[in-house]
Coordinates of C-alpha atoms in Angstrom, one line a residue:
M288 CA 11.3 32.7 -13.7
A289 CA 8.9 31.2 -12.3
I290 CA 11.6 27.9 -10.8
T291 CA 13.9 30.1 -9.9
I292 CA 10.6 32.9 -8.3
A293 CA 9.2 29.4 -6.0
T294 CA 12.4 28.0 -5.1
I295 CA 13.7 31.2 -4.0
S296 CA 10.6 31.5 -2.2
I297 CA 10.5 28.1 -0.3
L298 CA 13.8 28.2 1.4
V299 CA 13.1 31.3 2.9
I300 CA 9.8 30.6 4.4
T301 CA 11.8 27.1 5.0
G302 CA 14.5 28.4 6.6
I303 CA 11.8 31.5 8.6
V304 CA 9.9 28.4 9.6
W305 CA 12.8 26.1 11.1
L306 CA 14.2 29.4 12.8
L307 CA 10.3 30.3 14.4
N308 CA 10.6 26.2 15.7
K309 CA 13.3 27.3 18.5
V310 CA 10.7 29.5 20.0
L311 CA 6.7 28.7 18.5
P312 CA 5.1 26.3 21.6
F313 CA 4.1 23.6 19.1
R314 CA 6.4 22.4 15.9
V315 CA 6.1 23.1 12.3
C316 CA 7.0 21.1 9.3
P317 CA 9.6 24.0 7.9
I318 CA 10.2 22.3 4.2
C319 CA 5.9 21.4 4.5
A320 CA 5.1 24.6 5.3
G321 CA 7.5 26.1 2.9
V322 CA 6.4 24.5 0.0
S323 CA 2.6 24.8 1.5
V324 CA 2.7 29.0 1.8
T325 CA 4.1 29.0 -1.8
W326 CA 1.9 27.7 -4.0
F327 CA -0.3 29.3 -1.7
W328 CA 0.3 32.8 -2.2
M329 CA 0.9 31.7 -6.1
F330 CA -2.2 30.3 -6.2
A331 CA -3.4 34.2 -4.7
G332 CA -1.7 36.1 -7.1
M333 CA -3.1 33.2 -9.9
L334 CA -6.8 34.4 -9.1
S335 CA -6.2 38.3 -8.4
G336 CA -4.6 38.4 -11.5
L337 CA -1.7 39.5 -10.3
L338 CA -0.1 36.1 -11.4
S339 CA -0.2 34.7 -14.6
A340 CA -1.6 31.7 -14.5
Y341 CA 0.3 30.5 -18.0
D342 CA 3.8 31.1 -16.4
F343 CA 2.6 29.5 -12.7
Q344 CA 0.4 27.5 -13.1
L345 CA 2.3 23.8 -14.3
L346 CA 4.7 24.6 -11.2
T347 CA 1.7 25.7 -8.8
S348 CA -0.2 22.3 -9.3
I349 CA 3.2 20.5 -9.3
L350 CA 3.4 21.9 -5.1
M351 CA 0.0 21.2 -4.3
G352 CA 0.5 17.8 -6.0
G353 CA 3.8 17.7 -3.3
S354 CA 1.7 18.8 -0.5
V355 CA -1.5 16.2 -1.4
V356 CA 1.4 13.5 -1.1
G357 CA 2.1 14.9 1.9
I358 CA -1.0 15.1 3.5
A359 CA -1.5 11.5 2.5
Y360 CA 1.4 10.7 4.9
Q361 CA 0.6 12.9 8.0
V362 CA -2.5 10.8 8.1
D363 CA -1.0 7.5 7.0
K364 CA 0.7 7.8 10.3
K365 CA -2.0 8.2 12.3
L366 CA -4.4 5.2 11.1
P367 CA -5.4 3.3 13.7
A368 CA -4.1 -0.6 13.6
G369 CA -6.5 -2.2 10.7
R370 CA -6.8 0.1 8.4
S371 CA -4.9 -0.5 5.1
P372 CA -2.7 2.7 4.4
L373 CA -2.3 1.5 0.5
L374 CA -6.2 1.8 0.3
W375 CA -6.3 5.1 2.3
K376 CA -3.3 6.6 -0.4
T377 CA -4.7 4.9 -2.9
I378 CA -8.2 7.4 -2.1
F379 CA -7.1 10.2 -0.7
I380 CA -4.2 11.0 -3.4
P381 CA -5.7 10.9 -6.6
L382 CA -8.9 12.8 -5.2
G383 CA -6.4 15.0 -4.2
F384 CA -4.9 15.5 -7.6
V385 CA -8.5 15.6 -8.8
A386 CA -9.0 19.1 -6.2
V387 CA -5.8 20.4 -7.5
Y388 CA -7.1 19.6 -11.1
G389 CA -10.2 22.0 -10.6
A390 CA -8.5 24.4 -8.3
I391 CA -5.8 25.6 -10.9
G392 CA -8.0 25.3 -13.9
F393 CA -11.0 27.2 -12.1
V394 CA -13.3 25.2 -12.3
W395 CA -14.6 25.1 -8.4
E396 CA -17.7 22.3 -8.7
I397 CA -14.8 19.5 -9.1
F398 CA -12.6 21.1 -6.5
L399 CA -15.4 21.3 -4.8
G400 CA -16.5 17.6 -5.4
A401 CA -13.0 16.7 -5.1
V402 CA -12.4 18.0 -1.0
I403 CA -16.0 16.7 0.2
L404 CA -15.0 13.4 -1.1
M405 CA -11.5 14.3 0.6
M406 CA -12.6 14.7 3.8
L407 CA -15.5 11.7 3.8
A408 CA -12.9 9.8 3.2
A409 CA -10.1 10.8 6.1
L410 CA -13.1 10.8 8.2
I411 CA -13.7 7.5 7.6
F412 CA -10.0 5.7 7.6
V413 CA -9.4 7.6 10.3
R414 CA -12.2 6.9 13.1
P415 CA -11.5 4.3 15.2
S416 CA -13.3 1.5 14.2
G417 CA -16.4 0.2 16.5
S418 CA -16.1 4.2 17.4
V419 CA -19.9 4.5 18.9
A420 CA -19.9 5.1 22.1
P421 CA -21.3 1.9 23.9
A422 CA -25.1 2.3 25.3
V423 CA -24.5 2.7 28.9
E424 CA -27.0 0.7 30.9
S425 CA -28.6 2.8 34.1
E426 CA -27.9 1.7 37.8
E427 CA -30.1 2.0 40.4
V428 CA -28.6 3.0 43.1
L429 CA -30.2 1.7 46.5
V430 CA -29.8 4.0 49.0
E431 CA -30.3 2.1 52.8
A432 CA -31.7 4.6 55.6

């Protein structure tokens, strides 16, 4: 039953976002939104006690894992030249799975630790190498009278 609910949710949300893209001033990936919003409302339902964790935990974690891979892929496209996409994904994706494990298991220390490490990895990989601004030498301007 949970898979039917999730599938319908993904399809409906994907359709709504696809239609909204026709009028929004920015683009949103419809299927990404369908998957993300679906796992988000399922996770919120489990946290609030409105949905059975037993029935929805596995499915929610699968959808969350898909989002982790999708995020890694999107960031991969924005990596500066010289940064290894394989190394980026090798670091980010397992950390994302650890974060999902912590969230789904309601073990907030694991979740928070993994998210912090994911953010740190993103900062390191996305920042252009040599991004520290060079020192600007001041020049004296001589004004002739």
